[in-house]
CSV table of C-alpha atoms in Angstrom, one decimal:
chain,number,residue,atom,x,y,z
S,25,MET,CA,-17.9,17.1,-14.7
S,26,THR,CA,-15.0,18.5,-12.7
S,27,PHE,CA,-12.8,15.9,-11.2
S,28,THR,CA,-10.6,15.9,-8.1
S,29,PRO,CA,-7.6,13.7,-8.5
S,30,VAL,CA,-6.2,12.1,-5.4
S,31,GLN,CA,-2.8,10.3,-5.1
S,32,MET,CA,-2.0,8.0,-2.2
S,33,ILE,CA,1.7,8.1,-1.3
S,34,GLY,CA,4.1,6.3,1.0
S,35,THR,CA,5.1,2.6,1.0
S,36,GLN,CA,3.2,-0.5,0.2
S,37,ARG,CA,2.2,-2.9,3.0
S,38,SER,CA,0.9,0.0,5.0
S,39,GLY,CA,-2.9,-0.6,4.8
S,40,SER,CA,-3.3,1.0,1.4
S,41,ASN,CA,-5.8,-1.6,0.1
S,42,LEU,CA,-7.8,-1.3,3.3
S,43,LEU,CA,-8.1,2.5,2.9
S,44,ARG,CA,-8.8,2.2,-0.8
S,45,LEU,CA,-11.6,-0.3,-0.3
S,46,MET,CA,-13.1,1.9,2.5
S,47,LEU,CA,-13.1,5.0,0.2
S,48,ASN,CA,-14.4,3.0,-2.7
S,49,GLN,CA,-17.6,2.5,-0.7
S,50,LEU,CA,-18.4,6.2,-0.5
S,51,LYS,CA,-20.7,7.9,-2.9
S,52,GLY,CA,-18.8,10.2,-5.3
S,53,VAL,CA,-15.4,8.4,-4.9
S,54,SER,CA,-13.8,6.0,-7.4
S,55,ALA,CA,-10.8,4.1,-6.0
S,56,PRO,CA,-10.1,1.1,-8.3
S,57,HIS,CA,-7.3,-1.4,-7.9
S,58,PRO,CA,-4.2,0.1,-9.4
S,59,PRO,CA,-2.5,-1.2,-12.6
S,60,HIS,CA,0.5,0.9,-11.5
S,61,ILE,CA,0.6,2.8,-14.8
S,62,LEU,CA,3.4,5.3,-14.0
S,63,GLU,CA,5.6,2.9,-12.1
S,64,ARG,CA,5.6,0.4,-14.8
S,65,LEU,CA,5.6,2.5,-18.0
S,66,MET,CA,7.6,5.6,-17.1
S,67,PRO,CA,10.9,3.6,-17.3
S,68,LEU,CA,9.8,2.2,-20.7
S,69,LEU,CA,8.8,5.5,-22.4
S,70,PRO,CA,11.9,5.5,-24.7
S,71,ALA,CA,10.2,2.6,-26.5
S,72,TYR,CA,7.6,5.0,-27.9
S,73,GLY,CA,9.9,7.7,-29.3
S,74,ASP,CA,8.6,11.3,-29.7
S,75,LEU,CA,5.1,11.4,-28.2
S,76,ASN,CA,4.3,14.6,-30.1
S,77,ILE,CA,4.1,12.3,-33.1
S,78,VAL,CA,0.4,11.1,-33.0
S,79,PRO,CA,0.9,7.4,-33.9
S,80,ASN,CA,3.5,7.1,-31.2
S,81,PHE,CA,1.2,8.7,-28.6
S,82,GLU,CA,-1.7,6.4,-29.8
S,83,LYS,CA,0.5,3.4,-29.2
S,84,LEU,CA,1.2,4.6,-25.7
S,85,ILE,CA,-2.6,5.0,-25.1
S,86,GLU,CA,-3.2,1.5,-26.5
S,87,ASP,CA,-0.6,0.0,-24.1
S,88,VAL,CA,-2.0,1.9,-21.1
S,89,CYS,CA,-5.5,0.7,-21.9
S,90,SER,CA,-4.1,-2.9,-22.3
S,91,LEU,CA,-2.3,-2.6,-18.9
S,92,VAL,CA,-5.6,-1.6,-17.3
S,93,GLU,CA,-7.7,-4.2,-19.1
S,94,THR,CA,-5.3,-7.0,-18.0
S,95,ASN,CA,-5.2,-5.9,-14.4
S,96,PRO,CA,-5.7,-8.9,-12.1
S,97,VAL,CA,-8.5,-7.1,-10.3
S,98,PRO,CA,-10.7,-6.0,-13.2
S,99,TRP,CA,-12.0,-2.5,-13.7
S,100,THR,CA,-15.6,-3.2,-14.3
S,101,GLY,CA,-18.2,-0.9,-15.8
S,102,VAL,CA,-15.9,1.2,-17.9
S,103,VAL,CA,-15.0,1.1,-21.6
S,104,LEU,CA,-11.6,2.6,-22.4
S,105,ASP,CA,-12.3,4.2,-25.8
S,106,ARG,CA,-8.9,5.0,-27.2
S,107,GLN,CA,-10.1,7.9,-29.4
S,108,VAL,CA,-11.9,9.5,-26.5
S,109,ILE,CA,-8.7,9.3,-24.4
S,110,LEU,CA,-6.7,10.8,-27.2
S,111,THR,CA,-9.1,13.7,-27.5
S,112,ARG,CA,-9.3,14.4,-23.8
S,113,CYS,CA,-5.5,14.4,-23.1
S,114,ALA,CA,-4.4,18.0,-22.7
S,115,GLU,CA,-0.9,17.0,-23.8
S,116,PRO,CA,0.9,13.9,-25.1
S,117,THR,CA,2.3,12.6,-21.8
S,118,LEU,CA,1.9,9.4,-19.8
S,119,PRO,CA,0.6,11.3,-16.7
S,120,GLU,CA,-2.1,12.8,-18.9
S,121,VAL,CA,-3.2,9.4,-20.2
S,122,THR,CA,-3.3,8.2,-16.6
S,123,ARG,CA,-5.5,11.1,-15.6
S,124,VAL,CA,-8.0,10.6,-18.4
S,125,VAL,CA,-8.2,6.8,-17.8
S,126,TYR,CA,-8.9,7.3,-14.1
S,127,GLU,CA,-11.5,10.0,-15.0
S,128,LEU,CA,-13.3,7.7,-17.4
S,129,LYS,CA,-13.5,5.1,-14.6
S,130,ALA,CA,-14.8,7.7,-12.1
S,131,GLU,CA,-17.3,9.0,-14.7
S,132,SER,CA,-18.7,5.5,-15.2
S,133,GLU,CA,-19.4,5.4,-11.5
S,134,GLY,CA,-20.9,8.9,-11.3
S,135,ALA,CA,-17.9,9.9,-9.1
S,136,ASN,CA,-16.1,13.2,-9.2
S,137,VAL,CA,-13.2,12.2,-6.9
S,138,TRP,CA,-10.8,9.5,-8.1
S,139,MET,CA,-7.9,8.0,-6.2
S,140,CYS,CA,-4.8,6.3,-7.5
S,141,LYS,CA,-3.4,3.8,-4.9
S,142,SER,CA,0.0,3.5,-6.6
S,143,MET,CA,2.0,4.7,-3.5
S,144,ALA,CA,5.3,4.5,-5.3
S,145,ASN,CA,4.1,7.4,-7.5
S,146,ILE,CA,5.7,9.6,-4.9
S,147,ARG,CA,8.7,9.2,-7.2
S,148,TYR,CA,6.8,11.0,-9.9
S,149,ALA,CA,5.4,13.8,-7.8
S,150,ASP,CA,7.0,16.4,-10.1
S,151,ASP,CA,5.1,14.9,-13.1
S,152,LEU,CA,1.9,14.7,-11.1
S,153,GLU,CA,2.2,18.4,-10.3
S,154,LYS,CA,2.0,19.1,-14.0
S,155,TYR,CA,-1.6,18.0,-14.1
S,156,TYR,CA,-3.9,20.9,-15.2
S,157,ARG,CA,-5.8,20.2,-12.0
S,158,LYS,CA,-3.2,19.4,-9.3
S,159,PRO,CA,-3.9,16.4,-7.2
S,160,LEU,CA,-4.5,16.1,-3.5
S,161,TYR,CA,-2.2,13.7,-1.7
S,162,VAL,CA,-2.9,11.2,1.1
S,163,HIS,CA,0.3,10.2,2.9
S,164,LEU,CA,-0.6,6.9,4.5
S,165,PHE,CA,2.2,5.7,6.8
S,166,ARG,CA,2.9,2.8,9.1
S,167,ASP,CA,5.7,1.9,11.5
S,168,GLY,CA,8.4,0.8,9.1
S,169,ARG,CA,9.4,-2.1,11.2
S,170,ASP,CA,5.9,-3.6,10.8
S,171,VAL,CA,6.1,-2.8,7.1
S,172,ALA,CA,9.3,-4.7,7.0
S,173,LEU,CA,7.8,-7.7,8.7
S,174,SER,CA,4.9,-7.7,6.2
S,175,PHE,CA,7.3,-7.5,3.3
S,176,LYS,CA,9.3,-10.4,4.7
S,177,LYS,CA,6.2,-12.5,4.6
S,178,ALA,CA,4.7,-11.3,1.3
S,179,ILE,CA,5.4,-12.5,-2.3
S,180,VAL,CA,6.0,-8.9,-3.3
S,181,GLY,CA,9.0,-6.7,-2.5
S,182,GLU,CA,12.4,-6.8,-0.9
S,183,LYS,CA,13.2,-9.5,1.6
S,184,HIS,CA,16.3,-8.4,3.5
S,185,ILE,CA,15.7,-5.9,6.3
S,186,TYR,CA,18.4,-3.6,5.0
S,187,HIS,CA,16.8,-3.3,1.6
S,188,ILE,CA,13.3,-2.8,3.0
S,189,ALA,CA,14.5,-0.2,5.5
S,190,ARG,CA,16.3,1.7,2.7
S,191,GLN,CA,13.2,1.7,0.5
S,192,TRP,CA,10.9,2.7,3.3
S,193,LYS,CA,13.2,5.6,4.3
S,194,GLN,CA,13.4,6.9,0.8
S,195,GLU,CA,9.7,6.8,0.2
S,196,GLN,CA,8.8,8.3,3.6
S,197,ASP,CA,11.4,11.0,3.3
S,198,ALA,CA,10.0,12.0,-0.1
S,199,SER,CA,6.5,12.0,1.2
S,200,ILE,CA,7.5,14.1,4.2
S,201,ASP,CA,9.3,16.5,1.9
S,202,LEU,CA,6.2,16.8,-0.3
S,203,TYR,CA,4.1,17.6,2.7
S,204,GLU,CA,6.5,20.3,3.8
S,205,LYS,CA,6.6,21.8,0.3
S,206,LEU,CA,2.8,21.8,-0.4
S,207,GLY,CA,1.3,22.1,3.1
S,208,SER,CA,-1.8,20.7,4.7
S,209,SER,CA,-4.2,22.1,2.1
S,210,ARG,CA,-2.7,19.7,-0.5
S,211,VAL,CA,-1.4,16.8,1.6
S,212,ILE,CA,-3.0,15.0,4.5
S,213,ARG,CA,-1.1,12.6,6.7
S,214,LEU,CA,-2.8,9.5,8.0
S,215,ARG,CA,-1.2,7.0,10.4
S,216,TYR,CA,-2.1,3.4,9.8
S,217,GLU,CA,-2.2,2.6,13.5
S,218,ASP,CA,-4.7,5.5,14.1
S,219,LEU,CA,-6.9,4.1,11.2
S,220,LEU,CA,-7.0,0.8,13.0
S,221,GLN,CA,-7.9,2.2,16.4
S,222,ASN,CA,-10.3,4.9,15.3
S,223,PRO,CA,-11.4,4.2,11.7
S,224,GLN,CA,-14.6,6.3,11.7
S,225,GLU,CA,-12.8,9.4,13.2
S,226,GLU,CA,-9.9,9.1,10.8
S,227,LEU,CA,-12.1,8.5,7.8
S,228,LYS,CA,-14.2,11.6,8.7
S,229,LYS,CA,-11.1,13.7,8.7
S,230,LEU,CA,-10.0,12.3,5.4
S,231,CYS,CA,-13.5,12.8,3.9
S,232,SER,CA,-13.4,16.5,5.0
S,233,PHE,CA,-10.1,16.9,3.3
S,234,LEU,CA,-11.3,15.3,0.1
S,235,GLY,CA,-14.6,17.2,0.1
S,236,VAL,CA,-16.8,14.1,0.2
S,237,ALA,CA,-19.5,13.0,2.6
S,238,TYR,CA,-18.6,10.3,5.1
S,239,SER,CA,-20.9,7.3,5.3
S,240,GLU,CA,-20.9,4.2,7.5
S,241,ALA,CA,-20.9,2.2,4.3
S,242,ALA,CA,-17.1,2.6,4.4
S,243,MET,CA,-17.0,0.3,7.4
S,244,SER,CA,-18.7,-2.5,5.3
S,245,TYR,CA,-15.8,-2.5,2.9
S,246,HIS,CA,-15.0,-6.2,3.7
S,247,GLU,CA,-18.5,-7.2,2.3
S,248,SER,CA,-18.1,-5.5,-1.0
S,249,ASP,CA,-17.6,-7.2,-4.4
S,250,GLU,CA,-14.4,-5.2,-4.8
S,251,SER,CA,-12.9,-6.6,-1.6
S,252,LYS,CA,-13.8,-10.2,-2.6
S,253,GLU,CA,-12.3,-9.7,-6.0
S,254,THR,CA,-9.1,-8.3,-4.5
S,255,ALA,CA,-8.8,-11.1,-2.0
S,256,ASN,CA,-9.2,-13.7,-4.8
S,257,SER,CA,-6.3,-12.1,-6.7
S,258,GLY,CA,-3.6,-12.9,-4.2
S,259,LEU,CA,-2.9,-14.5,-0.8
S,260,MET,CA,-1.3,-11.3,0.5
S,261,TRP,CA,-4.7,-9.5,0.4
S,262,GLN,CA,-6.8,-12.1,2.4
S,263,ASN,CA,-7.3,-9.6,5.2
S,264,VAL,CA,-9.4,-7.2,3.0
S,265,VAL,CA,-12.4,-9.5,3.5
S,266,LYS,CA,-12.2,-9.1,7.2
S,267,PRO,CA,-13.3,-6.2,9.5
S,268,VAL,CA,-10.6,-3.8,10.7
S,269,LEU,CA,-7.9,-5.7,12.5
S,270,THR,CA,-7.4,-3.4,15.5
S,271,ASP,CA,-4.4,-5.3,16.8
S,272,ASN,CA,-2.4,-5.4,13.5
S,273,HIS,CA,0.4,-3.3,14.8
S,274,ASN,CA,3.7,-3.6,16.8
S,275,LYS,CA,4.0,-7.2,15.6
S,276,PHE,CA,7.6,-6.6,14.9
S,277,LEU,CA,8.4,-6.6,18.6
S,278,LYS,CA,7.7,-10.4,18.7
S,279,GLU,CA,8.4,-11.4,15.2
S,280,LEU,CA,11.5,-9.5,14.1
S,281,SER,CA,14.9,-10.5,15.5
S,282,GLU,CA,16.9,-8.0,17.5
S,283,VAL,CA,19.5,-7.9,14.7
S,284,ASP,CA,16.8,-7.0,12.2
S,285,ILE,CA,15.4,-4.3,14.4
S,286,ARG,CA,18.8,-2.8,14.9
S,287,ILE,CA,19.6,-2.8,11.2
S,288,PHE,CA,16.3,-1.1,10.4
S,289,GLU,CA,16.7,1.5,13.0
S,290,CYS,CA,20.3,2.1,11.9
S,291,VAL,CA,19.1,2.8,8.3
S,292,ALA,CA,15.8,4.5,9.0
S,293,GLY,CA,15.8,5.5,12.7
S,294,GLU,CA,15.7,9.2,12.0
S,295,THR,CA,12.7,8.8,9.8
S,296,LEU,CA,10.9,6.6,12.3
S,297,GLU,CA,11.3,9.4,14.9
S,298,LYS,CA,10.1,12.1,12.4
S,299,LEU,CA,6.9,10.1,12.1
S,300,GLY,CA,6.5,9.7,15.8
S,301,TYR,CA,7.6,6.1,16.4
S,302,GLN,CA,9.8,5.2,19.4
S,303,LEU,CA,13.1,3.4,18.7
S,304,GLN,CA,13.9,0.2,20.5
S,305,PHE,CA,17.7,0.8,20.6
S,306,GLU,CA,20.2,3.6,20.5
S,307,TYR,CA,21.8,4.0,17.2
S,308,ASN,CA,24.8,5.9,15.7
S,309,LYS,CA,23.5,8.3,13.0
S,310,ASN,CA,26.9,8.3,11.4
S,311,HIS,CA,27.1,4.5,11.1
S,312,SER,CA,27.4,3.1,7.6
S,313,PHE,CA,27.5,-0.5,6.5
S,314,SER,CA,30.6,-1.7,4.6
S,315,ASP,CA,30.5,-2.7,1.0
S,316,GLU,CA,31.1,-6.3,2.1
S,317,GLU,CA,28.1,-6.2,4.4
S,318,ILE,CA,25.8,-4.7,1.8
S,319,ALA,CA,27.0,-7.3,-0.8
S,320,SER,CA,26.1,-10.0,1.7
S,321,PHE,CA,22.7,-8.4,2.4
S,322,SER,CA,22.0,-8.2,-1.3
S,323,LYS,CA,22.9,-11.9,-1.9
S,324,ILE,CA,20.5,-12.9,0.8
S,325,ASN,CA,17.8,-10.6,-0.5
S,326,ASP,CA,18.1,-12.0,-4.1
S,327,ASP,CA,18.0,-15.6,-2.8
S,328,LEU,CA,14.9,-15.0,-0.7
S,329,LYS,CA,13.1,-13.2,-3.5
S,330,ALA,CA,13.8,-16.2,-5.8
S,331,GLU,CA,12.4,-18.6,-3.2
S,332,PHE,CA,9.2,-16.6,-2.8
S,333,ARG,CA,8.7,-16.5,-6.6
S,334,LYS,CA,8.6,-20.3,-6.5
S,335,LYS,CA,5.7,-20.1,-4.1
S,336,LEU,CA,3.3,-18.3,-6.4
S,337,ARG,CA,0.1,-20.2,-7.0
S,338,PRO,CA,-0.6,-21.1,-10.7
S,339,GLU,CA,-3.8,-19.2,-10.6
S,340,ASP,CA,-2.0,-16.0,-9.4
S,341,LEU,CA,0.5,-16.3,-12.2
S,342,GLU,CA,-2.2,-16.8,-14.7
S,343,LYS,CA,-4.1,-13.6,-13.6
S,344,ARG,CA,-0.9,-11.6,-14.1
S,345,ARG,CA,0.2,-13.2,-17.3
S,346,GLY,CA,-1.4,-10.5,-19.6
S,347,GLN,CA,0.4,-7.6,-17.9
S,348,GLU,CA,3.7,-9.5,-17.9
S,349,GLU,CA,3.5,-10.3,-21.6
S,350,LEU,CA,2.6,-6.7,-22.4
S,351,LEU,CA,5.6,-5.2,-20.5
S,352,ARG,CA,7.9,-7.8,-21.9
S,353,LYS,CA,6.8,-6.9,-25.4
S,354,ILE,CA,7.3,-3.1,-24.8
S,355,LYS,CA,10.8,-3.7,-23.3
S,356,SER,CA,11.8,-5.8,-26.4
S,357,GLN,CA,11.2,-2.7,-28.6
S,358,MET,CA,13.7,-0.6,-26.7
S,359,PRO,CA,17.3,-0.1,-27.8
S,360,VAL,CA,19.7,-1.8,-25.4
S,361,HIS,CA,21.3,1.4,-24.3
S,362,GLN,CA,17.9,2.8,-23.2
S,363,LEU,CA,16.8,-0.2,-21.1
S,364,PRO,CA,15.9,0.7,-17.5
S,365,SER,CA,18.5,0.3,-14.8
S,366,PRO,CA,18.1,-2.6,-12.4
S,367,PRO,CA,14.9,-2.0,-10.4
S,368,ALA,CA,14.8,-0.5,-6.9
S,369,SER,CA,11.6,-2.3,-6.3
S,370,SER,CA,10.5,-5.7,-7.4
S,371,ARG,CA,7.5,-4.4,-9.3
S,372,GLU,CA,9.4,-2.2,-11.7
S,373,PRO,CA,9.4,-3.6,-15.2
S,374,ALA,CA,13.1,-3.7,-15.7
S,375,ASP,CA,13.1,-7.2,-14.3
S,376,LEU,CA,10.5,-9.0,-16.4
S,377,THR,CA,11.4,-12.4,-15.0
S,378,THR,CA,9.7,-11.3,-11.8
S,379,PRO,CA,6.0,-12.1,-11.8
S,380,ILE,CA,3.9,-8.9,-11.4
S,381,ILE,CA,2.3,-8.6,-8.0
S,382,ASN,CA,0.2,-5.5,-7.5
């Protein structure tokens, strides 16, 4: 079977689970809940040594499989045979293991298109481009100010508007650059607000790009077992068991303060305009925040993240315990000088005191 790999890119809190669940309803498409293999394990690769040494590569395969098998939203119907994965990898690299694992999941479902929803993989686009079959990319984007509002309410992610704006700008700029580099034959751009207003039309465009048949089954995503399992895995995914929320946009106008909107637009205003969003205020493109201001923002950000971690339900912590323990074990095997730098995002494994939230 020949597979078509698809990578979703952009920033979380932009409707990625909605789109994943819609596509997962279509015949020939496999879009499982992501264990974030590259995002979590790329920074920890020094723990494995030279991957050209077979036992080292086998250990990496074992840990990738364990990461998948302890995912809070289970991958059902697939057996991850370590020896099969070793045989099917074209080279001893983490992206190759990731490709084969997703192919095995797709194969178990009779699908020839698989999608990885780990949007932060935009950071590893150069590695993905080394696949023997280059992936298609879906750049799903949303008004960054609504993304910021969502992050400020969620357990996951940065909490101060400055940090959220900076992350959103970096990931969107990288996604825009990839589109300009590869063109519309490899990258499709999908605006979240358009998906809410015209879901069938937008999905048909996407299906044409992916080479799969559209079905109205996509609109019944909220009734699927996968959506129920996802909703049960965390409070921030409760909306996936509801029909499309057509009014879930421009909420920042009422719920973000003027100060927050001004900070976001100061950091990421140019990127907002590139993506077709109207700014609320004039801003100085040459403005930069002082070291003192950024230090203050960072202190508030860290304090808020600590507060949110305390709100995690015991059952949510338990579902994520397996992955946390695995990543902590891998990190403990790394020499101190090779430990990852402080994380840019709360899900990166450098900070293993932070509960993993997919």
